[in-house]
Amino acid sequence: MSGEKPQGRKSGVADLFVARPIFGVVINLLILIAGLAALVSVDVREMPDVDQPVLSIRTTYEGAVPGTVDQEVTQVLEDALSALDGVSYIESSSSTGESRITIDLSEGTDVDIAANEAREIVSSTQRALPDNIENPVVSKSDSNADAIIRLAVLGDATFDELTTLAEGVIYDRLSVIDGIAEVSVRGNRGNEFRVTLDIPSLLNRGLTVSDVSTALLALRDDTPLGSLEATSQTIALRVGNAEVTADSVGQVPINVTTRVSDIAFVQLVPEDSDVFARVNGQSAIGLDISRQSVGNTLEISKAVSAAVEELRKELPDGVDIVITSDDGVFIEGSIDEVVKSIGLAAVIVVAVIFAFLRSASATLIPAVTIPVALVGTVAAIWLTGFSVNTISLLALVLATGMVVDDTIVVIENIVRKRQQGMGAFAAAAAGTNEVFFAVISTTATLAAVFIPISFLPGQAGGVFSEFGFVLAFAVTLSSISALTLAPVMAAFLDPGRAGAKPGRTGCPARSTS
């Protein structure tokens, strides 16, 4: 093999890598190592994180019935927020002790700017709201707020015992896991005061159930007791203050001569919950786990599963905790399937290359550059703040067939130069330099076609925001590998060594010049 440059041949970029092969190898090793390192810390999710143009305003008004919440809070905030720029429509709901307003913004509205403006409007409107409400919370719609794991606590125990376990040891153990933003307990029950009326005594004093209810509600101005539900014989008063006792409720005056205890019996009992959790028809306490924006769903899933196994050893006999849904399992399964597809695609691509080149050494070169480009793309995904998800992995599947194009063009030209009588090193340099700008222009063209996909408007644009860029990253890295690693490997493996018949050990007998 001769490494001499033929007389009259101009030097090019490839001469640098052929003359210094370690340089080209190191560049590609760095790309590969960066990709492998990024696999540890890159965000993993089912779909890309899409900022939806939706704002939510939540206000807590302890002790207020839905009608009061609607009149004193919801309508006031709605009227003020209707002046917000970019509002498409406003939807609201008022429930016991809580007001929720959802604002859908028009397409193209900057959610961050709209959220700041909404906070300013709410702040300026707060003077018109009741004094004893909590500050309204303005938040953007966030896919991270959705529960990624749901659990249930069930078994041979009373509802109060299950609630105590869920809100105590289980909540404490799960809430400290890295990456978890919130653990919400569902289906649990608090306490309420049940005021059982003595109807004859009530009638003898000339009072009605409404009089008793009004007296109890009047206490709300000083003490946030909670909501009140009345029937003909009982009044259920949900507790919002742990300092309130049955005796203090009994001392509430109805008129100047009568107190609640004079015409009713007051006791503290578990409330009748309006939220129920069931697993296989059995009553249970549910727990919803949401992740932080920087949390890795797969890592959280593994940590929660390990914590559940430990908790099962500590729970009383007959009580169990089960995972009813886990996004991590679904994501891991989806990723495994896509990774298998990528591996199968790579094998098929290599087999097709071998069928046409019919040279093991020529086939080995693109077989090496494929993983360099694909794994290196993971580093680019991490650097740009993207995530490994179904869409980005789909882009990698499509890229598998594209990342070999540049290498095949380079190898085919090197083989042709070698069969024309050039030495292995000279052919590697000359063959690569000859198609250098063709490879660059092909890569630039593909990137120019794919990147605009990431700027599609609307929800589709959000979903495919990473698709075009990931494809562009892959083809760019494939061109780098084709121009730096392929000529080095070709120089040493010599796929088109002298004396080989075109179309047998080299490539199909055709000219690229």
mmCIF file of C-alpha atoms in Angstrom, residues 101-395:
data_model
loop_
_atom_site.group_PDB
_atom_site.id
_atom_site.type_symbol
_atom_site.label_atom_id
_atom_site.label_comp_id
_atom_site.label_asym_id
_atom_site.label_seq_id
_atom_site.Cartn_x
_atom_site.Cartn_y
_atom_site.Cartn_z
ATOM 1 C CA ILE A 101 -61.225 28.939 36.199
ATOM 2 C CA THR A 102 -59.685 27.569 33.002
ATOM 3 C CA ILE A 103 -58.639 29.961 30.238
ATOM 4 C CA ASP A 104 -57.977 28.656 26.734
ATOM 5 C CA LEU A 105 -55.681 31.025 24.861
ATOM 6 C CA SER A 106 -55.711 31.608 21.122
ATOM 7 C CA GLU A 107 -53.067 30.001 18.900
ATOM 8 C CA GLY A 108 -49.704 31.734 19.008
ATOM 9 C CA THR A 109 -50.215 33.344 22.422
ATOM 10 C CA ASP A 110 -47.118 33.258 24.606
ATOM 11 C CA VAL A 111 -48.223 31.252 27.664
ATOM 12 C CA ASP A 112 -45.540 32.733 29.947
ATOM 13 C CA ILE A 113 -46.501 36.316 29.126
ATOM 14 C CA ALA A 114 -50.207 35.523 29.468
ATOM 15 C CA ALA A 115 -49.600 33.887 32.869
ATOM 16 C CA ASN A 116 -47.778 36.961 34.156
ATOM 17 C CA GLU A 117 -50.564 39.258 32.921
ATOM 18 C CA ALA A 118 -53.178 36.993 34.561
ATOM 19 C CA ARG A 119 -51.305 37.186 37.894
ATOM 20 C CA GLU A 120 -51.282 40.978 37.685
ATOM 21 C CA ILE A 121 -55.035 41.050 36.966
ATOM 22 C CA VAL A 122 -55.780 38.665 39.844
ATOM 23 C CA SER A 123 -53.585 40.699 42.196
ATOM 24 C CA SER A 124 -55.362 43.948 41.315
ATOM 25 C CA THR A 125 -58.780 42.266 41.695
ATOM 26 C CA GLN A 126 -58.058 40.736 45.086
ATOM 27 C CA ARG A 127 -59.465 43.795 46.890
ATOM 28 C CA ALA A 128 -62.920 42.844 45.588
ATOM 29 C CA LEU A 129 -62.648 39.286 46.931
ATOM 30 C CA PRO A 130 -63.564 38.079 50.441
ATOM 31 C CA ASP A 131 -60.911 38.687 53.087
ATOM 32 C CA ASN A 132 -60.740 35.108 54.344
ATOM 33 C CA ILE A 133 -59.869 33.374 51.051
ATOM 34 C CA GLU A 134 -56.457 32.041 50.146
ATOM 35 C CA ASN A 135 -54.508 33.845 47.446
ATOM 36 C CA PRO A 136 -55.615 32.667 43.963
ATOM 37 C CA VAL A 137 -53.014 30.482 42.259
ATOM 38 C CA VAL A 138 -52.374 31.062 38.537
ATOM 39 C CA SER A 139 -50.664 28.173 36.772
ATOM 40 C CA LYS A 140 -49.925 27.038 33.238
ATOM 41 C CA SER A 141 -51.227 23.753 31.967
ATOM 42 C CA ASP A 142 -48.312 21.384 32.532
ATOM 43 C CA SER A 143 -48.101 17.789 31.302
ATOM 44 C CA ASN A 144 -45.774 17.108 34.240
ATOM 45 C CA ALA A 145 -48.703 17.698 36.608
ATOM 46 C CA ASP A 146 -50.459 14.584 35.338
ATOM 47 C CA ALA A 147 -50.071 11.499 37.511
ATOM 48 C CA ILE A 148 -47.443 9.115 36.147
ATOM 49 C CA ILE A 149 -48.060 6.415 38.769
ATOM 50 C CA ARG A 150 -51.248 5.501 40.621
ATOM 51 C CA LEU A 151 -51.353 3.274 43.695
ATOM 52 C CA ALA A 152 -54.079 1.904 45.938
ATOM 53 C CA VAL A 153 -54.058 0.892 49.603
ATOM 54 C CA LEU A 154 -56.634 -1.768 50.423
ATOM 55 C CA GLY A 155 -57.236 -4.744 52.645
ATOM 56 C CA ASP A 156 -58.817 -5.990 55.855
ATOM 57 C CA ALA A 157 -58.864 -2.710 57.769
ATOM 58 C CA THR A 158 -61.282 0.091 58.504
ATOM 59 C CA PHE A 159 -61.418 3.077 56.180
ATOM 60 C CA ASP A 160 -59.934 5.278 58.891
ATOM 61 C CA GLU A 161 -57.013 2.869 59.343
ATOM 62 C CA LEU A 162 -56.354 2.803 55.585
ATOM 63 C CA THR A 163 -56.529 6.600 55.490
ATOM 64 C CA THR A 164 -54.050 6.873 58.357
ATOM 65 C CA LEU A 165 -51.628 4.530 56.587
ATOM 66 C CA ALA A 166 -51.957 6.366 53.259
ATOM 67 C CA GLU A 167 -51.547 9.848 54.722
ATOM 68 C CA GLY A 168 -48.832 8.764 57.112
ATOM 69 C CA VAL A 169 -46.120 6.211 56.470
ATOM 70 C CA ILE A 170 -46.887 5.637 52.770
ATOM 71 C CA TYR A 171 -47.099 9.337 51.890
ATOM 72 C CA ASP A 172 -43.913 10.107 53.841
ATOM 73 C CA ARG A 173 -41.980 7.284 52.159
ATOM 74 C CA LEU A 174 -43.041 8.163 48.596
ATOM 75 C CA SER A 175 -42.811 11.958 48.798
ATOM 76 C CA VAL A 176 -39.043 11.924 49.450
ATOM 77 C CA ILE A 177 -38.190 9.967 46.286
ATOM 78 C CA ASP A 178 -36.034 12.009 43.898
ATOM 79 C CA GLY A 179 -37.947 13.465 40.970
ATOM 80 C CA ILE A 180 -41.400 13.322 42.571
ATOM 81 C CA ALA A 181 -43.216 16.657 42.663
ATOM 82 C CA GLU A 182 -46.380 15.681 44.523
ATOM 83 C CA VAL A 183 -48.143 12.710 46.079
ATOM 84 C CA SER A 184 -51.928 13.218 46.184
ATOM 85 C CA VAL A 185 -54.150 11.056 48.370
ATOM 86 C CA ARG A 186 -57.541 10.245 46.823
ATOM 87 C CA GLY A 187 -60.634 8.745 48.423
ATOM 88 C CA ASN A 188 -59.483 9.538 51.945
ATOM 89 C CA ARG A 189 -61.923 10.829 54.499
ATOM 90 C CA GLY A 190 -61.614 13.556 57.085
ATOM 91 C CA ASN A 191 -63.940 14.232 59.961
ATOM 92 C CA GLU A 192 -67.199 16.137 60.221
ATOM 93 C CA PHE A 193 -69.538 17.233 62.935
ATOM 94 C CA ARG A 194 -72.882 15.505 62.727
ATOM 95 C CA VAL A 195 -75.568 17.606 64.364
ATOM 96 C CA THR A 196 -78.554 15.318 65.058
ATOM 97 C CA LEU A 197 -81.594 17.482 65.681
ATOM 98 C CA ASP A 198 -84.237 16.829 68.334
ATOM 99 C CA ILE A 199 -87.242 17.746 66.188
ATOM 100 C CA PRO A 200 -89.786 18.038 69.058
ATOM 101 C CA SER A 201 -87.484 20.378 71.004
ATOM 102 C CA LEU A 202 -86.856 22.358 67.828
ATOM 103 C CA LEU A 203 -90.587 22.814 67.193
ATOM 104 C CA ASN A 204 -91.361 23.650 70.822
ATOM 105 C CA ARG A 205 -88.915 26.544 70.613
ATOM 106 C CA GLY A 206 -90.415 27.722 67.328
ATOM 107 C CA LEU A 207 -87.234 27.026 65.345
ATOM 108 C CA THR A 208 -86.536 25.358 61.998
ATOM 109 C CA VAL A 209 -83.637 23.439 60.489
ATOM 110 C CA SER A 210 -82.861 26.546 58.459
ATOM 111 C CA ASP A 211 -82.427 28.577 61.662
ATOM 112 C CA VAL A 212 -79.831 26.105 62.947
ATOM 113 C CA SER A 213 -78.009 26.047 59.600
ATOM 114 C CA THR A 214 -77.900 29.847 59.491
ATOM 115 C CA ALA A 215 -76.467 29.989 63.006
ATOM 116 C CA LEU A 216 -73.723 27.516 62.133
ATOM 117 C CA LEU A 217 -72.882 29.301 58.874
ATOM 118 C CA ALA A 218 -72.627 32.617 60.721
ATOM 119 C CA LEU A 219 -69.712 31.150 62.637
ATOM 120 C CA ARG A 220 -67.819 30.877 59.323
ATOM 121 C CA ASP A 221 -66.856 34.552 59.446
ATOM 122 C CA ASP A 222 -64.671 33.882 62.484
ATOM 123 C CA THR A 223 -63.784 30.198 62.129
ATOM 124 C CA PRO A 224 -63.344 28.345 58.815
ATOM 125 C CA LEU A 225 -65.461 25.374 59.829
ATOM 126 C CA GLY A 226 -66.142 23.957 56.392
ATOM 127 C CA SER A 227 -69.166 23.108 54.266
ATOM 128 C CA LEU A 228 -72.613 22.446 55.616
ATOM 129 C CA GLU A 229 -75.232 19.980 54.404
ATOM 130 C CA ALA A 230 -78.662 19.857 56.044
ATOM 131 C CA THR A 231 -81.521 17.351 55.982
ATOM 132 C CA SER A 232 -84.726 17.243 57.989
ATOM 133 C CA GLN A 233 -83.044 15.645 61.001
ATOM 134 C CA THR A 234 -79.241 16.055 60.692
ATOM 135 C CA ILE A 235 -76.739 18.678 59.697
ATOM 136 C CA ALA A 236 -73.290 17.594 58.487
ATOM 137 C CA LEU A 237 -70.595 20.190 59.111
ATOM 138 C CA ARG A 238 -67.230 19.447 57.515
ATOM 139 C CA VAL A 239 -64.282 20.567 59.604
ATOM 140 C CA GLY A 240 -61.709 23.048 58.365
ATOM 141 C CA ASN A 241 -60.131 23.868 61.717
ATOM 142 C CA ALA A 242 -58.634 21.234 63.984
ATOM 143 C CA GLU A 243 -59.231 23.430 67.067
ATOM 144 C CA VAL A 244 -63.011 23.246 66.697
ATOM 145 C CA THR A 245 -64.610 20.667 69.022
ATOM 146 C CA ALA A 246 -68.060 19.184 69.405
ATOM 147 C CA ASP A 247 -68.533 21.289 72.556
ATOM 148 C CA SER A 248 -67.702 24.535 70.725
ATOM 149 C CA VAL A 249 -70.197 23.685 67.987
ATOM 150 C CA GLY A 250 -72.819 22.924 70.647
ATOM 151 C CA GLN A 251 -72.281 26.378 72.198
ATOM 152 C CA VAL A 252 -73.141 28.224 68.963
ATOM 153 C CA PRO A 253 -76.131 30.491 69.721
ATOM 154 C CA ILE A 254 -79.261 30.158 67.577
ATOM 155 C CA ASN A 255 -81.049 32.994 69.354
ATOM 156 C CA VAL A 256 -80.726 34.751 72.693
ATOM 157 C CA THR A 257 -82.173 31.824 74.635
ATOM 158 C CA THR A 258 -81.192 28.763 72.633
ATOM 159 C CA ARG A 259 -77.901 27.146 71.760
ATOM 160 C CA VAL A 260 -77.271 24.256 69.359
ATOM 161 C CA SER A 261 -76.739 21.821 72.238
ATOM 162 C CA ASP A 262 -80.255 22.629 73.544
ATOM 163 C CA ILE A 263 -81.980 21.164 70.500
ATOM 164 C CA ALA A 264 -79.360 18.775 69.027
ATOM 165 C CA PHE A 265 -76.721 16.199 69.777
ATOM 166 C CA VAL A 266 -73.274 17.021 68.258
ATOM 167 C CA GLN A 267 -70.649 14.363 67.586
ATOM 168 C CA LEU A 268 -67.425 14.145 65.551
ATOM 169 C CA VAL A 269 -67.604 11.327 62.975
ATOM 170 C CA PRO A 270 -65.810 10.330 59.731
ATOM 171 C CA GLU A 271 -67.239 12.344 56.876
ATOM 172 C CA ASP A 272 -69.127 10.848 53.953
ATOM 173 C CA SER A 273 -66.582 11.291 51.176
ATOM 174 C CA ASP A 274 -67.697 12.366 47.701
ATOM 175 C CA VAL A 275 -64.545 10.821 46.191
ATOM 176 C CA PHE A 276 -64.304 7.045 46.034
ATOM 177 C CA ALA A 277 -61.441 4.773 45.024
ATOM 178 C CA ARG A 278 -62.082 1.139 44.201
ATOM 179 C CA VAL A 279 -59.802 -1.681 43.077
ATOM 180 C CA ASN A 280 -61.504 -4.806 41.761
ATOM 181 C CA GLY A 281 -64.701 -3.702 43.482
ATOM 182 C CA GLN A 282 -62.988 -3.263 46.846
ATOM 183 C CA SER A 283 -62.881 0.148 48.583
ATOM 184 C CA ALA A 284 -59.396 1.602 48.695
ATOM 185 C CA ILE A 285 -57.363 4.739 49.274
ATOM 186 C CA GLY A 286 -55.718 5.996 46.090
ATOM 187 C CA LEU A 287 -52.407 7.811 45.715
ATOM 188 C CA ASP A 288 -51.438 9.747 42.585
ATOM 189 C CA ILE A 289 -47.781 10.535 41.943
ATOM 190 C CA SER A 290 -46.715 13.377 39.639
ATOM 191 C CA ARG A 291 -43.146 14.089 38.638
ATOM 192 C CA GLN A 292 -40.961 17.175 38.613
ATOM 193 C CA SER A 293 -40.116 18.698 35.231
ATOM 194 C CA VAL A 294 -36.546 17.378 35.592
ATOM 195 C CA GLY A 295 -37.613 13.977 36.878
ATOM 196 C CA ASN A 296 -36.977 10.838 34.863
ATOM 197 C CA THR A 297 -40.160 8.781 34.613
ATOM 198 C CA LEU A 298 -38.299 5.459 34.334
ATOM 199 C CA GLU A 299 -36.095 6.187 37.354
ATOM 200 C CA ILE A 300 -39.103 7.311 39.402
ATOM 201 C CA SER A 301 -40.997 4.179 38.379
ATOM 202 C CA LYS A 302 -38.153 1.921 39.542
ATOM 203 C CA ALA A 303 -37.772 3.843 42.820
ATOM 204 C CA VAL A 304 -41.511 3.720 43.554
ATOM 205 C CA SER A 305 -41.645 -0.015 42.792
ATOM 206 C CA ALA A 306 -38.760 -0.600 45.197
ATOM 207 C CA ALA A 307 -40.440 1.560 47.863
ATOM 208 C CA VAL A 308 -43.718 -0.348 47.461
ATOM 209 C CA GLU A 309 -41.924 -3.662 48.024
ATOM 210 C CA GLU A 310 -40.407 -2.291 51.237
ATOM 211 C CA LEU A 311 -43.734 -0.848 52.394
ATOM 212 C CA ARG A 312 -45.474 -4.196 51.957
ATOM 213 C CA LYS A 313 -43.165 -5.648 54.597
ATOM 214 C CA GLU A 314 -44.149 -2.910 57.062
ATOM 215 C CA LEU A 315 -47.921 -2.838 56.512
ATOM 216 C CA PRO A 316 -50.247 -4.690 58.907
ATOM 217 C CA ASP A 317 -51.370 -8.181 58.002
ATOM 218 C CA GLY A 318 -54.223 -8.166 55.521
ATOM 219 C CA VAL A 319 -53.339 -4.719 54.124
ATOM 220 C CA ASP A 320 -51.655 -4.370 50.745
ATOM 221 C CA ILE A 321 -50.479 -1.578 48.462
ATOM 222 C CA VAL A 322 -50.700 -2.149 44.714
ATOM 223 C CA ILE A 323 -49.611 -0.175 41.662
ATOM 224 C CA THR A 324 -52.723 0.252 39.521
ATOM 225 C CA SER A 325 -51.057 2.179 36.676
ATOM 226 C CA ASP A 326 -47.469 3.069 35.846
ATOM 227 C CA ASP A 327 -46.465 5.227 32.883
ATOM 228 C CA GLY A 328 -42.888 4.050 33.362
ATOM 229 C CA VAL A 329 -43.795 0.473 32.421
ATOM 230 C CA PHE A 330 -45.596 1.667 29.292
ATOM 231 C CA ILE A 331 -42.764 3.996 28.287
ATOM 232 C CA GLU A 332 -40.138 1.315 28.895
ATOM 233 C CA GLY A 333 -42.128 -1.138 26.774
ATOM 234 C CA SER A 334 -42.540 1.407 23.983
ATOM 235 C CA ILE A 335 -38.856 2.302 24.040
ATOM 236 C CA ASP A 336 -37.828 -1.358 24.016
ATOM 237 C CA GLU A 337 -39.982 -1.967 20.950
ATOM 238 C CA VAL A 338 -38.547 1.044 19.133
ATOM 239 C CA VAL A 339 -34.975 0.084 20.092
ATOM 240 C CA LYS A 340 -35.630 -3.390 18.691
ATOM 241 C CA SER A 341 -36.919 -1.745 15.523
ATOM 242 C CA ILE A 342 -33.757 0.355 15.293
ATOM 243 C CA GLY A 343 -31.581 -2.729 15.784
ATOM 244 C CA LEU A 344 -33.538 -4.702 13.200
ATOM 245 C CA ALA A 345 -33.384 -1.785 10.758
ATOM 246 C CA ALA A 346 -29.619 -1.534 11.250
ATOM 247 C CA VAL A 347 -29.181 -5.278 10.577
ATOM 248 C CA ILE A 348 -31.308 -5.057 7.431
ATOM 249 C CA VAL A 349 -29.384 -2.006 6.209
ATOM 250 C CA VAL A 350 -26.039 -3.749 6.737
ATOM 251 C CA ALA A 351 -27.346 -6.875 4.968
ATOM 252 C CA VAL A 352 -28.499 -4.813 1.984
ATOM 253 C CA ILE A 353 -25.143 -3.035 1.830
ATOM 254 C CA PHE A 354 -23.325 -6.359 1.857
ATOM 255 C CA ALA A 355 -25.611 -7.703 -0.879
ATOM 256 C CA PHE A 356 -24.581 -4.855 -3.171
ATOM 257 C CA LEU A 357 -20.953 -4.289 -2.148
ATOM 258 C CA ARG A 358 -20.251 -7.994 -1.586
ATOM 259 C CA SER A 359 -17.253 -7.133 0.552
ATOM 260 C CA ALA A 360 -17.042 -7.787 4.279
ATOM 261 C CA SER A 361 -14.474 -5.023 4.811
ATOM 262 C CA ALA A 362 -16.557 -2.500 2.846
ATOM 263 C CA THR A 363 -19.689 -3.479 4.797
ATOM 264 C CA LEU A 364 -17.924 -3.197 8.152
ATOM 265 C CA ILE A 365 -17.320 0.528 7.691
ATOM 266 C CA PRO A 366 -20.988 1.648 7.524
ATOM 267 C CA ALA A 367 -21.772 -0.951 10.194
ATOM 268 C CA VAL A 368 -19.499 1.070 12.523
ATOM 269 C CA THR A 369 -20.677 4.535 11.460
ATOM 270 C CA ILE A 370 -24.387 3.707 12.035
ATOM 271 C CA PRO A 371 -24.128 3.392 15.858
ATOM 272 C CA VAL A 372 -21.780 6.397 16.032
ATOM 273 C CA ALA A 373 -24.399 8.597 14.359
ATOM 274 C CA LEU A 374 -27.431 7.177 16.202
ATOM 275 C CA VAL A 375 -25.887 7.088 19.681
ATOM 276 C CA GLY A 376 -24.282 10.493 19.141
ATOM 277 C CA THR A 377 -27.731 11.880 18.331
ATOM 278 C CA VAL A 378 -28.760 11.147 21.932
ATOM 279 C CA ALA A 379 -26.092 13.623 23.089
ATOM 280 C CA ALA A 380 -27.548 16.246 20.744
ATOM 281 C CA ILE A 381 -31.036 15.493 22.131
ATOM 282 C CA TRP A 382 -29.773 16.066 25.670
ATOM 283 C CA LEU A 383 -27.844 19.248 24.805
ATOM 284 C CA THR A 384 -30.899 20.840 23.184
ATOM 285 C CA GLY A 385 -33.171 19.964 26.104
ATOM 286 C CA PHE A 386 -35.241 17.481 24.105
ATOM 287 C CA SER A 387 -36.300 14.093 25.435
ATOM 288 C CA VAL A 388 -36.169 10.461 24.396
ATOM 289 C CA ASN A 389 -39.784 9.747 23.525
ATOM 290 C CA THR A 390 -41.876 7.910 20.975
ATOM 291 C CA ILE A 391 -41.559 10.711 18.405
ATOM 292 C CA SER A 392 -37.790 11.199 18.728
ATOM 293 C CA LEU A 393 -37.234 7.437 18.591
ATOM 294 C CA LEU A 394 -39.412 7.263 15.487
ATOM 295 C CA ALA A 395 -37.084 9.842 13.962
#
